[in-house]
Amino acid sequence: MGLVVQKYGGSSVADAEGIKRVAKRIVEAKQNGHQVVAVVSAMGDTTDELIDLAEQVSPMPAGRELDMLLTAGERISMALLAMAIKKLGHEAQSFTGSQAGVITDSVHNKARIIDVTPGRLKTSVDEGNIAIVAGFQGVSQDTKDITTLGRGGSDTTAVALAAALDADVCEIYTDVDGVFTADPRVVKKARKIDWISFEDMLELAASGSKVLLHRCVEYARRYNIPIHVRSSFSGLQGTWVSSEPIVQKTQAQGEKQVEQALISGVAHDTSEAKVTVVGVPDKPGEAASIFRTIADAELNIDMVVQNVSAASTGLTDISFTLPKTDGRKAIDALEKNKAGIGFDSLRYDDQIGKISLVGAGMKTNPGVTADFFGALSDAGVNIELISTSEIRISVVTRADDVPEAVRAVHSAFGLDSDSDEAVVYGGTGR
Ligand code: ADP
Ligand code: ASP
Ligand code: MG
């Protein structure tokens, strides 16, 4: 019996009852002979509420102070959880990210973990304690300031600690029974996936399936840490995310290896906006100067398209997508460099959504792209941008069309389950 790292998301610790329920689960793991390190998120929608509060005080709050504020959310849950475990008669100690040895770079609001030195956690569990760690936070190696890892970052904390502590498994407890073929809040007939490869999970996460954060899956793949995504509200087996397929016991056949599905699922994302740079001279170096400006502002972009230039004017338009939360900064940076880049105007559209189909089977199956576009056309959905990778096709549409489009694609690829509807146990979906 080795060490397990368990992570409980905000919906699992949304109120005092939730915290007591989670405390019981953690104690059960300890009683089964494991050493346990539990990572917690802020209660319910606390992080969103703190961001709203900050924006009421200042529309563009300083990154350092926002991190100071947001990390308070996880401190509340870690202390309450430690209290609840002690009440059950077991020893527990809570640790901030900094105390747990989560060392990051100094980029506020989306810091990257650069080292983990979990000495205090190791000592604590070796002494027989359950260690509780505040997720989503760390400390900058250079500035010694408190940082946060970006929204959903507790998943990354958990996997980083699992790697540093050489844990057997990282369990991610959430408000659904695992990773499904689509978001169960949108597709009632979504199917639970028993096993999914790191590669397919990376694409789903990068395409907006927020059940696991992209960086967390990247980290797990790099250190080969198997992740078990499951519900903190039920006792069911969840989804294994790992490099090798799992072996399942079935009554009929004894043991069988779970096969990789051709198509893993459909992801959607309505958190991005589209910026269009209008009237860009159609000559070498223009795209470079636009995206250098964006990169210098430390902003990541997703999709890019350039229109065919109108021969009469020699001008073209370039559109790109990026998280809505970075929209303001991107517009400001481009406006500042308007003379240098030489464009006419900027357009900003935050009413877009992205739908992606993911599956390794696409590589060898030529009909997939046609079927995907066919399903969207049957649903009357207009496509604005397209991008593909070897195992993913994504389109941008109007945000309003997203739920219908996701359901249409899910059905068209035969992913609908014919048994139980997917259960959502908690959370507000915010
Ligand atoms: P937590 O608070 O536990 O971190 P999140 O809200 O971040 O939980 O992630 C869980 C949610 O992810 C689910 O409630 C579900 O709505 C959403 N989700 C999106 N895509 C999927 C998917 N493919 N499978 C399961 N859940 C998904
Ligand atoms: N509380 C943070 C958030 O809401 C981190 C997390 O939940 O993983 O983004
Ligand atoms: Mg999450």
Short mmCIF file of N, CA, C and O and ligand atoms in Angstrom, two decimals, residues 7 152 155 210-211, ligand 3:
data_model
loop_
_atom_site.label_atom_id
_atom_site.label_comp_id
_atom_site.label_asym_id
_atom_site.label_seq_id
_atom_site.Cartn_x
_atom_site.Cartn_y
_atom_site.Cartn_z
N LYS A 7 -7.39 14.58 -5.24
CA LYS A 7 -7.73 15.99 -5.40
C LYS A 7 -9.25 16.15 -5.39
O LYS A 7 -9.95 15.38 -6.07
N GLY A 152 -8.66 26.31 -12.70
CA GLY A 152 -8.65 24.84 -12.72
C GLY A 152 -7.30 24.25 -12.30
O GLY A 152 -7.07 23.05 -12.40
N ASP A 155 -5.87 20.77 -10.35
CA ASP A 155 -5.57 19.49 -11.02
C ASP A 155 -4.05 19.37 -11.21
O ASP A 155 -3.47 18.30 -11.01
N LYS A 210 -13.36 20.72 -19.37
CA LYS A 210 -12.67 21.21 -18.18
C LYS A 210 -12.60 20.18 -17.05
O LYS A 210 -12.10 20.49 -15.96
N VAL A 211 -13.07 18.96 -17.30
CA VAL A 211 -13.00 17.92 -16.26
C VAL A 211 -11.55 17.69 -15.85
O VAL A 211 -11.27 17.36 -14.70
MG MG B 3 -11.62 21.64 -12.32
#
